[in-house]
Amino acid sequence: MSLRLAANLRQAVTWRGIVAAMLVGVVAGMPVAGGWAQQPDQSGGFTLKVQSDIVLTNVIVRDKKTGEVVKGLKESDFTILENGKPQKIASFDYQNVDEAAVLREKSTVIGKASIADLVNGEFASNPATLRDHRLIVMFFDLSSMQPEDIDRAVESAQDFVNKKMQQADLVALVSMATGLSMDQDFTSDKAALLKGLGKYNGTEGTGFANGNEGGNSGGTADDASSFSSDDSEYNALNTDRELYAIRTIAKSLERVDQRKSLLYFSGGLTRQGIENQASMRAATNEAVKANMAIYSVDSRGLEALPPVGNASTGSLRGTAAYSGGAMQSQLDANFGSQETLATLSSDTGGKAFFDSNDFAPAFQQVQHDTEAYYIVGFRSTNTARDGSFRHLTVKLNRSDVKLDYRPGYYAPADFQHQKTQDREQALMEELRSDLPATDVAVYLQALYFRMAENKFFVPVSLIIPGSQIHSVKNGDRDKANIDVIGQVKNAEGIVVGNVRDTVKLALDAAQQVQQKKIQYSTGFTLAPGRYHLKFVVRENQTGAMGSFETDLQVPDLKKIPLKLSSIVLSSQRVPNTAKKVSSPLVRDGVEWIPNVPHVFRQDQHLYFLYEVYDPAKEKSAAEPSSSPGLTRREGGPVRVLTSIEFLIGGVKVYETPLVEAKTVNVPERGAVAFQFDVPLTPLKPGTYICQVNVIDDAGGSFSFPRMAMRVEPGTAPVVAPATSASAPVSPGGPIKPE
């Protein structure tokens, strides 16, 4: 069969005559959507159209004592229940690799053709061609693997092909570096597979490492290894390239009923900053629909983690190397990079293989799980397309066997045919649904500012690319609107904040909105603690929805020596003359619009905004006298020093002048607020590590949070600054503290 990769992958896709195909009819993991419509034809009669989906699940039956596969069972031996309700079996099949016939692949100039000819030619009319075969996709995530990891993974795959591959095995090779590439279609030709695997051996890892969005520089290497730019503008927040690739692979395999196995070789799948948990469930659901089990293999093998790092990283910052903090940080990072892989495997019916230099068990497990199995299908009696998770229970009319099957599937969510009065309900259902909507791309950033001792304001910014918005022509302007709904839950699952809004857009065609983005801002007042955010956006012309989920930690600043707010990076400030504004992003009649992806142009200004709370008072300074009418005095003099550095490859290329604050300039919140204005004209296009240096000189505490940012070429010609030809100098310098 042919592995087809969808054309709308976010990164560049390597193509070799691959065609996209969509399944019409029976797919695995999809519930019934019974419906019919009558349409008149040219002869005056009617054409009856019926849509009916079927749910397929694989069932492996083994003897409890011997572990051998039980053969010869009939459809009447099985009972299947969905959420406890019996379902009528609509299809039944048995696959046994021992009965696989050798496929006659056509001869070509290189020896043998791929199985692509079967799919592109006659497979649709003869689905029995691949019966009793084992379909294996080897997916090498080169972007996360180091050279030695690639060597280890390739050698194990070559050993499998040479020694353990059976005539029933059809293997495809897929890789991802800067883009997703199908390097070898499904084939049983060992020579072709070995040639394809040899292309990976010795290839350097692309190393799409993630930025340190948490703002903690302790125990991190003093170089640029914490971030490497991606082609996507939103890479600073969105690290779902691998999950999107898995969804693409799964979708390309939907038209085959047999069980598919994806051997995913990865150097760990690390989620950074504010992560979109919706993309995880979307990838899992697509794999379940395609009847594809994911077997994750951590190509790093068994790792030794030196407390002070190894030769591949720079020296560690701070004292974490001597306090055990660096070691704990490495362990947490290693566990976090494996957790996502483990979740993918367990939720799709596969298994994960970690902390071992022997990858052979992964191949053996794939062959063991697919040597013989029953495919049981039914049309669900629950026709609701609500996106809920539906539990499956399979029973057999004998007790001496053990059953292995996928525990359930996500029902589809269909909002295209909603009536006007049902749209609000559909939006609420999507907010409650376990199955995320991903038709509309949504990106989110959440910040925090202290308002009182135990109260924080959390501004939230949502971004929707303009290309996702469909408009209706109305005169010389286009009209469009989007619905936004969101909620915040605390650690106990109790809703503590809600947002519901309809945003009307009047778009001038000259603005080329398709090339821009739409940003929606809101905010919540929260106490310190852990929270879960979920937002759903619906584009109201097509009904397409997108969702974003993430966990949020509002820190307890009482336990932190230097109490620092989030750092806002902005390229836009707009007038806001509202009299009553509680947001710290509004100052002196101007509102700061956060730049969510941290991508700027050379012809823009980069604005920074952050606050330091309750700085220590200088011991030698006298207390100021009280002022009549004030409920809170500013307190004694303070001394807070701050500057901002820009680094490339661990080398500082520019630093703003040092700013010293001697007073608490926001006394009602006990804050020293800083604003910086940095023209980007002197900075060359590229990816920078931006480090904010904050020192409370009187208290002896400090913080050096880091974040990634990218400078793109400007639309206007860049004029070199007249002040210096050798080093970038900010003509206006930073704005002094308020």
JSON list of C-alpha atoms in Angstrom, two decimals, residues 595-692:
[
{"chain": "A", "resi": 595, "resn": "ASN", "atom": "CA", "xyz": [3.68, 39.71, 20.93]},
{"chain": "A", "resi": 596, "resn": "VAL", "atom": "CA", "xyz": [2.77, 36.05, 21.39]},
{"chain": "A", "resi": 597, "resn": "PRO", "atom": "CA", "xyz": [5.22, 34.36, 18.96]},
{"chain": "A", "resi": 598, "resn": "HIS", "atom": "CA", "xyz": [8.14, 36.69, 19.89]},
{"chain": "A", "resi": 599, "resn": "VAL", "atom": "CA", "xyz": [8.77, 37.44, 16.20]},
{"chain": "A", "resi": 600, "resn": "PHE", "atom": "CA", "xyz": [9.60, 41.03, 15.24]},
{"chain": "A", "resi": 601, "resn": "ARG", "atom": "CA", "xyz": [10.64, 43.01, 12.16]},
{"chain": "A", "resi": 602, "resn": "GLN", "atom": "CA", "xyz": [13.73, 45.17, 11.88]},
{"chain": "A", "resi": 603, "resn": "ASP", "atom": "CA", "xyz": [11.62, 48.27, 11.25]},
{"chain": "A", "resi": 604, "resn": "GLN", "atom": "CA", "xyz": [9.70, 47.79, 14.51]},
{"chain": "A", "resi": 605, "resn": "HIS", "atom": "CA", "xyz": [10.37, 48.77, 18.10]},
{"chain": "A", "resi": 606, "resn": "LEU", "atom": "CA", "xyz": [10.65, 46.11, 20.78]},
{"chain": "A", "resi": 607, "resn": "TYR", "atom": "CA", "xyz": [8.89, 47.16, 23.98]},
{"chain": "A", "resi": 608, "resn": "PHE", "atom": "CA", "xyz": [9.56, 45.46, 27.32]},
{"chain": "A", "resi": 609, "resn": "LEU", "atom": "CA", "xyz": [7.34, 45.70, 30.39]},
{"chain": "A", "resi": 610, "resn": "TYR", "atom": "CA", "xyz": [7.89, 44.01, 33.77]},
{"chain": "A", "resi": 611, "resn": "GLU", "atom": "CA", "xyz": [7.61, 44.69, 37.48]},
{"chain": "A", "resi": 612, "resn": "VAL", "atom": "CA", "xyz": [9.61, 43.93, 40.64]},
{"chain": "A", "resi": 613, "resn": "TYR", "atom": "CA", "xyz": [7.54, 43.61, 43.84]},
{"chain": "A", "resi": 614, "resn": "ASP", "atom": "CA", "xyz": [8.52, 44.54, 47.39]},
{"chain": "A", "resi": 615, "resn": "PRO", "atom": "CA", "xyz": [12.22, 45.28, 46.73]},
{"chain": "A", "resi": 616, "resn": "ALA", "atom": "CA", "xyz": [14.40, 45.55, 49.82]},
{"chain": "A", "resi": 617, "resn": "LYS", "atom": "CA", "xyz": [14.96, 49.00, 51.30]},
{"chain": "A", "resi": 618, "resn": "GLU", "atom": "CA", "xyz": [18.44, 50.39, 51.63]},
{"chain": "A", "resi": 619, "resn": "LYS", "atom": "CA", "xyz": [19.43, 50.08, 55.27]},
{"chain": "A", "resi": 620, "resn": "SER", "atom": "CA", "xyz": [21.38, 53.32, 55.43]},
{"chain": "A", "resi": 621, "resn": "ALA", "atom": "CA", "xyz": [18.58, 55.45, 53.96]},
{"chain": "A", "resi": 622, "resn": "ALA", "atom": "CA", "xyz": [16.03, 57.30, 56.08]},
{"chain": "A", "resi": 623, "resn": "GLU", "atom": "CA", "xyz": [12.31, 56.54, 55.90]},
{"chain": "A", "resi": 624, "resn": "PRO", "atom": "CA", "xyz": [10.28, 59.19, 54.05]},
{"chain": "A", "resi": 625, "resn": "SER", "atom": "CA", "xyz": [7.80, 61.23, 56.03]},
{"chain": "A", "resi": 626, "resn": "SER", "atom": "CA", "xyz": [4.13, 60.31, 55.85]},
{"chain": "A", "resi": 627, "resn": "SER", "atom": "CA", "xyz": [1.90, 62.24, 53.47]},
{"chain": "A", "resi": 628, "resn": "PRO", "atom": "CA", "xyz": [-1.63, 63.27, 54.52]},
{"chain": "A", "resi": 629, "resn": "GLY", "atom": "CA", "xyz": [-4.40, 61.48, 52.64]},
{"chain": "A", "resi": 630, "resn": "LEU", "atom": "CA", "xyz": [-2.30, 58.51, 51.47]},
{"chain": "A", "resi": 631, "resn": "THR", "atom": "CA", "xyz": [-3.28, 55.07, 52.69]},
{"chain": "A", "resi": 632, "resn": "ARG", "atom": "CA", "xyz": [0.11, 53.62, 51.84]},
{"chain": "A", "resi": 633, "resn": "ARG", "atom": "CA", "xyz": [3.52, 55.23, 51.89]},
{"chain": "A", "resi": 634, "resn": "GLU", "atom": "CA", "xyz": [6.07, 54.55, 49.16]},
{"chain": "A", "resi": 635, "resn": "GLY", "atom": "CA", "xyz": [8.54, 53.30, 51.74]},
{"chain": "A", "resi": 636, "resn": "GLY", "atom": "CA", "xyz": [12.25, 53.92, 51.98]},
{"chain": "A", "resi": 637, "resn": "PRO", "atom": "CA", "xyz": [14.62, 54.20, 49.05]},
{"chain": "A", "resi": 638, "resn": "VAL", "atom": "CA", "xyz": [15.35, 51.05, 47.06]},
{"chain": "A", "resi": 639, "resn": "ARG", "atom": "CA", "xyz": [18.01, 50.20, 44.53]},
{"chain": "A", "resi": 640, "resn": "VAL", "atom": "CA", "xyz": [16.93, 47.92, 41.69]},
{"chain": "A", "resi": 641, "resn": "LEU", "atom": "CA", "xyz": [19.23, 47.56, 38.67]},
{"chain": "A", "resi": 642, "resn": "THR", "atom": "CA", "xyz": [18.14, 46.15, 35.33]},
{"chain": "A", "resi": 643, "resn": "SER", "atom": "CA", "xyz": [19.29, 45.80, 31.73]},
{"chain": "A", "resi": 644, "resn": "ILE", "atom": "CA", "xyz": [18.49, 43.59, 28.75]},
{"chain": "A", "resi": 645, "resn": "GLU", "atom": "CA", "xyz": [20.99, 41.51, 26.77]},
{"chain": "A", "resi": 646, "resn": "PHE", "atom": "CA", "xyz": [20.69, 39.99, 23.30]},
{"chain": "A", "resi": 647, "resn": "LEU", "atom": "CA", "xyz": [22.80, 36.90, 22.59]},
{"chain": "A", "resi": 648, "resn": "ILE", "atom": "CA", "xyz": [23.52, 34.80, 19.51]},
{"chain": "A", "resi": 649, "resn": "GLY", "atom": "CA", "xyz": [25.39, 31.53, 19.94]},
{"chain": "A", "resi": 650, "resn": "GLY", "atom": "CA", "xyz": [26.16, 32.38, 23.54]},
{"chain": "A", "resi": 651, "resn": "VAL", "atom": "CA", "xyz": [27.83, 35.66, 22.54]},
{"chain": "A", "resi": 652, "resn": "LYS", "atom": "CA", "xyz": [26.37, 38.97, 23.67]},
{"chain": "A", "resi": 653, "resn": "VAL", "atom": "CA", "xyz": [25.79, 41.23, 20.68]},
{"chain": "A", "resi": 654, "resn": "TYR", "atom": "CA", "xyz": [23.95, 44.06, 22.38]},
{"chain": "A", "resi": 655, "resn": "GLU", "atom": "CA", "xyz": [22.98, 45.23, 25.86]},
{"chain": "A", "resi": 656, "resn": "THR", "atom": "CA", "xyz": [20.77, 48.16, 26.79]},
{"chain": "A", "resi": 657, "resn": "PRO", "atom": "CA", "xyz": [22.15, 50.79, 29.19]},
{"chain": "A", "resi": 658, "resn": "LEU", "atom": "CA", "xyz": [21.84, 49.89, 32.86]},
{"chain": "A", "resi": 659, "resn": "VAL", "atom": "CA", "xyz": [18.77, 51.43, 34.50]},
{"chain": "A", "resi": 660, "resn": "GLU", "atom": "CA", "xyz": [18.62, 52.12, 38.24]},
{"chain": "A", "resi": 661, "resn": "ALA", "atom": "CA", "xyz": [15.34, 52.51, 40.13]},
{"chain": "A", "resi": 662, "resn": "LYS", "atom": "CA", "xyz": [15.43, 54.18, 43.56]},
{"chain": "A", "resi": 663, "resn": "THR", "atom": "CA", "xyz": [11.71, 54.39, 44.38]},
{"chain": "A", "resi": 664, "resn": "VAL", "atom": "CA", "xyz": [8.64, 52.19, 44.33]},
{"chain": "A", "resi": 665, "resn": "ASN", "atom": "CA", "xyz": [6.79, 53.90, 41.49]},
{"chain": "A", "resi": 666, "resn": "VAL", "atom": "CA", "xyz": [3.54, 51.85, 41.76]},
{"chain": "A", "resi": 667, "resn": "PRO", "atom": "CA", "xyz": [2.94, 52.20, 45.53]},
{"chain": "A", "resi": 668, "resn": "GLU", "atom": "CA", "xyz": [-0.58, 50.74, 45.52]},
{"chain": "A", "resi": 669, "resn": "ARG", "atom": "CA", "xyz": [0.91, 47.40, 44.47]},
{"chain": "A", "resi": 670, "resn": "GLY", "atom": "CA", "xyz": [4.37, 47.77, 45.98]},
{"chain": "A", "resi": 671, "resn": "ALA", "atom": "CA", "xyz": [5.94, 47.50, 42.56]},
{"chain": "A", "resi": 672, "resn": "VAL", "atom": "CA", "xyz": [8.85, 48.97, 40.66]},
{"chain": "A", "resi": 673, "resn": "ALA", "atom": "CA", "xyz": [7.67, 49.02, 37.05]},
{"chain": "A", "resi": 674, "resn": "PHE", "atom": "CA", "xyz": [10.12, 49.06, 34.14]},
{"chain": "A", "resi": 675, "resn": "GLN", "atom": "CA", "xyz": [9.48, 49.95, 30.51]},
{"chain": "A", "resi": 676, "resn": "PHE", "atom": "CA", "xyz": [12.04, 49.66, 27.72]},
{"chain": "A", "resi": 677, "resn": "ASP", "atom": "CA", "xyz": [11.90, 50.80, 24.12]},
{"chain": "A", "resi": 678, "resn": "VAL", "atom": "CA", "xyz": [14.51, 49.08, 21.94]},
{"chain": "A", "resi": 679, "resn": "PRO", "atom": "CA", "xyz": [14.59, 49.98, 18.22]},
{"chain": "A", "resi": 680, "resn": "LEU", "atom": "CA", "xyz": [15.43, 46.83, 16.24]},
{"chain": "A", "resi": 681, "resn": "THR", "atom": "CA", "xyz": [17.01, 48.55, 13.24]},
{"chain": "A", "resi": 682, "resn": "PRO", "atom": "CA", "xyz": [20.58, 47.91, 14.50]},
{"chain": "A", "resi": 683, "resn": "LEU", "atom": "CA", "xyz": [19.96, 44.19, 15.04]},
{"chain": "A", "resi": 684, "resn": "LYS", "atom": "CA", "xyz": [20.54, 41.83, 12.14]},
{"chain": "A", "resi": 685, "resn": "PRO", "atom": "CA", "xyz": [17.82, 39.31, 11.19]},
{"chain": "A", "resi": 686, "resn": "GLY", "atom": "CA", "xyz": [18.16, 36.11, 13.16]},
{"chain": "A", "resi": 687, "resn": "THR", "atom": "CA", "xyz": [17.24, 34.26, 16.33]},
{"chain": "A", "resi": 688, "resn": "TYR", "atom": "CA", "xyz": [18.30, 35.77, 19.64]},
{"chain": "A", "resi": 689, "resn": "ILE", "atom": "CA", "xyz": [18.31, 34.69, 23.25]},
{"chain": "A", "resi": 690, "resn": "CYS", "atom": "CA", "xyz": [16.97, 37.66, 25.19]},
{"chain": "A", "resi": 691, "resn": "GLN", "atom": "CA", "xyz": [18.15, 37.82, 28.81]},
{"chain": "A", "resi": 692, "resn": "VAL", "atom": "CA", "xyz": [16.61, 40.25, 31.28]}
]
